[in-house]
Amino acid sequence: MEKENYVIGLDYGTDSVRALIVDASDGSEVASHVHHYRRWSEGKYCDAAANRFRQHPLDYIEGLEVSVKEALGNAPAGAAGKVRAISIDTTGSTPVAVDKDGVALAMREEFAENPNAMFVLWKDHTAIGEAEEINALAKSWGGVDYMKYSGGVYSSEWFWAKVLHVLRDDAAVRAAAYSWVEHCDWLPGLLTGNTDPLKMKRGRCSAGHKAMWHEEFGGLPSEDFLARLDPMLAGLRGRLYTHTSTADVPVGTLTAEWASRLGLTGGVVVGGGAFDAHMGAVGGQIKPGSLIRVMGTSTCDMLVAPLEEVGDKLIRGICGQVDGSIVPGMLGMEAGQSAFGDLYAWYAKVLMWPLRNMLSESGVVDSCTGSRLADEVAGKLLPHLDENAGKLGIGDTGIVALDWINGRRTPDADQSLKCAIAGMNMGSDAVGIYRALVEATAFGSKKIIDRFVEEGVRIDEVIALGGVAKKSRFVMQTVANVMGLAIKVVESEQACALGAAMFAAVVAGIYKDIPEAQDAMGSGFCAEYVPDMRNHARYAGLYAKYSELGSHMENSVRKGR
Amino acid sequence: MEKENYVIGLDYGTDSVRALIVDASDGSEVASHVHHYRRWSEGKYCDAAANRFRQHPLDYIEGLEVSVKEALGNAPAGAAGKVRAISIDTTGSTPVAVDKDGVALAMREEFAENPNAMFVLWKDHTAIGEAEEINALAKSWGGVDYMKYSGGVYSSEWFWAKVLHVLRDDAAVRAAAYSWVEHCDWLPGLLTGNTDPLKMKRGRCSAGHKAMWHEEFGGLPSEDFLARLDPMLAGLRGRLYTHTSTADVPVGTLTAEWASRLGLTGGVVVGGGAFDAHMGAVGGQIKPGSLIRVMGTSTCDMLVAPLEEVGDKLIRGICGQVDGSIVPGMLGMEAGQSAFGDLYAWYAKVLMWPLRNMLSESGVVDSCTGSRLADEVAGKLLPHLDENAGKLGIGDTGIVALDWINGRRTPDADQSLKCAIAGMNMGSDAVGIYRALVEATAFGSKKIIDRFVEEGVRIDEVIALGGVAKKSRFVMQTVANVMGLAIKVVESEQACALGAAMFAAVVAGIYKDIPEAQDAMGSGFCAEYVPDMRNHARYAGLYAKYSELGSHMENSVRKGR
């Protein structure tokens, strides 16, 4: 194997984009750079209380240029000339309205400040009503069951709900939106000059998991179905796509303009895009029987199985099962929790309220000192809570919580569900509540495992990657104890970008397929959490209380509709 | 009316005792002093997580001496010689085990540090199991329904549950406990030298509301009943009492020793004791149709009605209806919330965790600066939350909470119930949660009003007194809006002590009865909260959600038994 083959994995997360330059021969990480989206970090175009989260295409484009050029700058001299291919993963479903030329509407001057013309981020839940309509129609639809491969429930986090919500919400965007493109498809199209919405390459991963695309349906849901959902959607199907590609298929090569903007040479191959969790699963060495959990603000729980093993079996209540969405040639299954680290971050923000709002506002100290003190405490808060919560025993506090602060992705997607905390008395403190929230995320994890197992899917081991997997021993041990399964933690700090680099190595022709790239480029594991099975048994009672509280809150939400 | 008649009202609250010297001719407050219990303020003998709250008799005795002497010191020269009578109110049910001489066991050297030999404070909930046993036995008891005048449910906050719990828990105390005395009876006995448990005066208020005493039963529940509850109780009834007195009856005069210790002259009459809320209701000018709410850490909600108006009618699920427990000659009815200000205080403590535990522990600032900053913020936290929560609209946050952080006193006492907070999403913040907690206390208030009205008891107006009534305009307006009733706030800062002073004026013979003393000595009102009836209507939906969440949590607790 030639030592001079470099590939770039680009990983677009919720807050930042990471460019990782990898030596394809052994997976060694040559250089990287992380760029935080500027507008996003200023809180622009978002309204957390309304669950509206939008991202501007310029955040993505600036991030692309800065991260690639800085990573090249950090690499040994001459690295740019050795780059053979780029592959990209992004969050999703994160679609944007585009015009006839495939230009994201917010890139046009008249829409530059309109959130509806921007990318609708995965965690935007403005389309809860639309998701309900899609569910109602799909369930009563006499013909094809379009939700059969999406776990039987359509989520407000997904493509059609978001498209319909924005079209209804904004007449100007409606008039200008010729088609819609997922973030993971839009960037490869942009880099290779293939932006015509009717001809550009569309990824199997986003289409199959989020847009009800399936070969059996002849592609997307029928024109009849979409027009019945809302006449506003009539004709849109013809301006989207019927064919999709897996991410081991090249989209093209860098345009001369983009080669120059990124500081690369001509001929660099650009691979098809896919979601971060899916490429992260590849980077984390997914294989049949290994559940890969990408554990960050939320979790994505990924499994692959040989197509012949699953056959016609449909898995209830997961986010989808799609041929080739993770590893081409195998069935990819996706599940996940809408909030994981987000739940802790939310709680930390609640606890920080006096420090953030009162030290300076109330004149206790000057505003400069106040915000410095607050920042210092905020940076240490979660580790400090971890340390104290770890000293409590199971069930000591009597508190039980639900992890649905962002709704529930799986099992059985329902984004209208909310967080709850119950069982406090006068002796309950901030640490006890935190422990209950950590246990809630662990119980949410177990619900997913339970569902896969109930549905007959094999799980031999759990592999974790993402920020939380590396940061909190307390959280990881709690999850292992609650699940009763060992968890291995992936060594690489940038498994999603590494997975993208593996795809890049395949589109560059360096390896014949993903399993071969995984064998050569995998990073291995840095830790393993072995469950304490006595504690696992002790959690049975609390888990039952979690289930019971959850059922009540679900029934209550349903009654309220 | 002679100008030279002074009376002293002594008000023993949860954290402190207040001595108030009043000119009986017009109710003007001559001088006062507040003393905080020393051992209690150090957290001694308590375990908040286990809901164990005990108070040492020396805290009460020291408080008596200091508060009376300091109040006299604050009064014009010669005041001591003008004092005609002292009356005392205390928290309750707050019983203590005594020996044959009526000495509280913790006053004996061998029990000086034993929490079981101390007063079991009203909010001690260690006897939840015993309360359940009492409920079960009373419900299945073929003969008399001993709970008929206590609202049909016996609480763990009450006399028999506490007595039984301590006797079971502590063999040494069991061997030494000859009888049991309520705090409000123990002090008048001590001051007048009438401590023989078999002869001392026992108050109608504590006996009727907390110990199932009723003339119809011939006093306390029968020997059969008590021995069946636990053979350990056999014989105790004969060492308690059959006769009780209302608080307008003198207990005796100060012993020479106590006259000297308090700096008073001989011949000062000591009145019968009663609970703080009951004497506070008198101080707040209770009369038929006026619901008096003592709003502090918890609430006590008091009503009186002419005996002939209620007749045989039994009010379901309140803390009791007792002839003469508030105003002698009228039926006294008591209800209340186990936590009111306590719920806000609990939440403030949770929010203060980072400031209390991290500023200095984590080395951000030195420990002296850290605790100074924390104290400054803590002092302003609730007013700051009030200000921000008041800017939110009804239902804006989607959060709904239960106020049962201390269990539920009424309607339908159940101290095993807990607090819950539901409906949070990523946009929910510390202010939104606080507003939900305030609304929860208001909904808890409305549940009490609803119950009285359902049971046919007349309520024309609401009168509030206590710390919260004076401190938070936001809380008071929210309660008025939720209840749909105007609330008048009593002018006096020390209505309980003023009520005690009115009783003192009656036992001294200055007035013939309580209504006459109220007319002469009442303080009037300083504020009125008029409900916004549009907002009252808007609360209907949230109130329904509160009821629904409450039903679920109640069922869940019941299933867990």
XYZ file of N, CA, C and O in Angstrom, chain A residues 335-387:
212
model
N -31.880 3.782 15.133
C -32.761 4.162 16.230
C -32.056 5.304 16.957
O -31.036 5.805 16.472
N -32.584 5.734 18.108
C -31.868 6.785 18.831
C -32.743 7.530 19.802
O -33.966 7.421 19.790
N -32.085 8.292 20.672
C -32.764 9.134 21.656
C -32.634 10.588 21.232
O -31.533 11.045 20.939
N -33.756 11.305 21.235
C -33.737 12.707 20.776
C -32.874 13.592 21.661
O -32.384 14.617 21.217
N -32.742 13.222 22.920
C -31.843 13.984 23.801
C -31.039 13.014 24.634
O -31.586 12.050 25.164
N -29.775 13.300 24.739
C -28.928 12.540 25.679
C -28.104 13.585 26.426
O -28.567 14.158 27.394
N -26.956 13.973 25.887
C -26.185 15.052 26.512
C -26.995 16.343 26.612
O -26.799 17.148 27.523
N -27.922 16.534 25.664
C -28.785 17.724 25.707
C -29.558 17.817 27.019
O -29.830 18.927 27.505
N -29.957 16.678 27.563
C -30.720 16.696 28.812
C -29.844 17.214 29.956
O -30.282 18.033 30.765
N -28.597 16.769 29.993
C -27.699 17.252 31.052
C -27.390 18.739 30.841
O -27.315 19.521 31.797
N -27.194 19.098 29.576
C -26.878 20.493 29.266
C -28.045 21.400 29.654
O -27.854 22.504 30.186
N -29.253 20.909 29.394
C -30.441 21.691 29.773
C -30.484 21.896 31.283
O -30.696 23.008 31.771
N -30.252 20.829 32.018
C -30.308 20.908 33.480
C -29.205 21.837 34.003
O -29.440 22.653 34.908
N -28.020 21.722 33.417
C -26.916 22.598 33.832
C -27.309 24.063 33.606
O -27.031 24.931 34.436
N -27.994 24.323 32.497
C -28.408 25.693 32.203
C -29.427 26.184 33.238
O -29.379 27.341 33.678
N -30.341 25.317 33.621
C -31.309 25.680 34.665
C -30.570 26.032 35.957
O -30.815 27.072 36.577
N -29.638 25.171 36.340
C -28.893 25.409 37.597
C -28.017 26.650 37.523
O -27.696 27.249 38.546
N -27.609 27.017 36.315
C -26.727 28.177 36.169
C -27.501 29.477 36.208
O -26.898 30.554 36.178
N -28.825 29.431 36.278
C -29.624 30.658 36.174
C -29.197 31.734 37.183
O -28.974 32.887 36.783
N -29.059 31.386 38.474
C -28.660 32.457 39.408
C -27.300 33.052 39.051
O -27.131 34.279 39.094
N -26.354 32.201 38.672
C -25.022 32.710 38.332
C -25.049 33.554 37.057
O -24.364 34.568 36.957
N -25.832 33.113 36.083
C -25.873 33.833 34.803
C -26.644 35.136 34.904
O -26.365 36.087 34.196
N -27.661 35.158 35.768
C -28.581 36.302 35.753
C -28.480 37.207 36.968
O -29.025 38.295 36.946
N -27.831 36.747 38.025
C -27.931 37.532 39.245
C -26.618 38.096 39.744
O -26.627 39.124 40.415
N -25.511 37.432 39.450
C -24.256 37.951 39.972
C -24.058 39.386 39.537
O -23.764 40.261 40.331
N -24.261 39.647 38.231
C -24.033 41.010 37.769
C -25.307 41.839 37.755
O -25.327 42.948 38.265
N -26.416 41.245 37.241
C -27.675 42.011 37.154
C -28.071 42.617 38.495
O -28.548 43.739 38.571
N -27.892 41.844 39.542
C -28.305 42.335 40.856
C -27.204 43.122 41.536
O -27.329 43.480 42.706
N -26.134 43.350 40.804
C -25.107 44.221 41.346
C -24.255 43.597 42.434
O -23.611 44.294 43.214
N -24.228 42.277 42.517
C -23.414 41.629 43.536
C -21.929 41.805 43.201
O -21.116 42.096 44.061
N -21.598 41.567 41.931
C -20.237 41.873 41.462
C -20.382 42.574 40.100
O -21.455 42.571 39.511
N -19.301 43.119 39.573
C -19.422 43.784 38.273
C -19.632 42.733 37.184
O -19.357 41.551 37.378
N -20.145 43.153 36.035
C -20.615 42.195 35.036
C -19.465 41.376 34.452
O -19.634 40.217 34.097
N -18.301 41.949 34.394
C -17.152 41.227 33.851
C -16.761 40.071 34.780
O -16.640 38.924 34.349
N -16.628 40.378 36.045
C -16.310 39.341 37.030
C -17.422 38.296 37.071
O -17.152 37.092 37.138
N -18.663 38.774 37.024
C -19.808 37.866 37.081
C -19.766 36.850 35.968
O -19.941 35.652 36.199
N -19.512 37.303 34.737
C -19.576 36.316 33.661
C -18.333 35.431 33.662
O -18.399 34.277 33.270
N -17.216 35.930 34.168
C -16.031 35.074 34.282
C -16.287 33.951 35.311
O -16.041 32.781 35.051
N -16.830 34.332 36.458
C -17.141 33.331 37.488
C -18.134 32.296 36.955
O -17.971 31.092 37.148
N -19.175 32.810 36.282
C -20.202 31.909 35.756
C -19.584 30.932 34.751
O -19.870 29.731 34.781
N -18.718 31.435 33.873
C -18.096 30.545 32.884
C -17.254 29.472 33.560
O -17.266 28.310 33.153
N -16.521 29.878 34.586
C -15.662 28.902 35.252
C -16.495 27.809 35.917
O -16.179 26.629 35.827
N -17.570 28.222 36.585
C -18.437 27.225 37.226
C -19.106 26.346 36.173
O -19.144 25.118 36.301
N -19.617 26.968 35.111
C -20.324 26.207 34.072
C -19.424 25.121 33.493
O -19.869 23.995 33.247
N -18.169 25.430 33.307
C -17.246 24.458 32.721
C -17.010 23.248 33.608
O -16.687 22.170 33.127
N -17.192 23.434 34.902
C -16.920 22.326 35.835
C -18.192 21.680 36.372
O -18.132 20.722 37.132
N -19.364 22.237 36.004
C -20.598 21.829 36.676
C -20.930 20.350 36.469
O -21.166 19.612 37.435
N -20.963 19.893 35.212
C -21.376 18.504 34.979
C -20.391 17.501 35.590
O -20.838 16.547 36.247
N -19.086 17.692 35.433
C -18.171 16.758 36.122
C -18.389 16.742 37.641
O -18.334 15.685 38.277
N -18.665 17.922 38.210
C -18.894 18.014 39.648
C -20.188 17.283 40.041
O -20.232 16.590 41.063
N -21.224 17.415 39.234
C -22.466 16.676 39.495
C -22.231 15.177 39.344
O -22.717 14.374 40.151
N -21.493 14.788 38.306
C -21.140 13.371 38.112
C -20.520 12.792 39.368
O -20.909 11.725 39.847
N -19.544 13.521 39.882
C -18.783 13.026 41.029
C -19.710 12.788 42.229
O -19.620 11.766 42.900
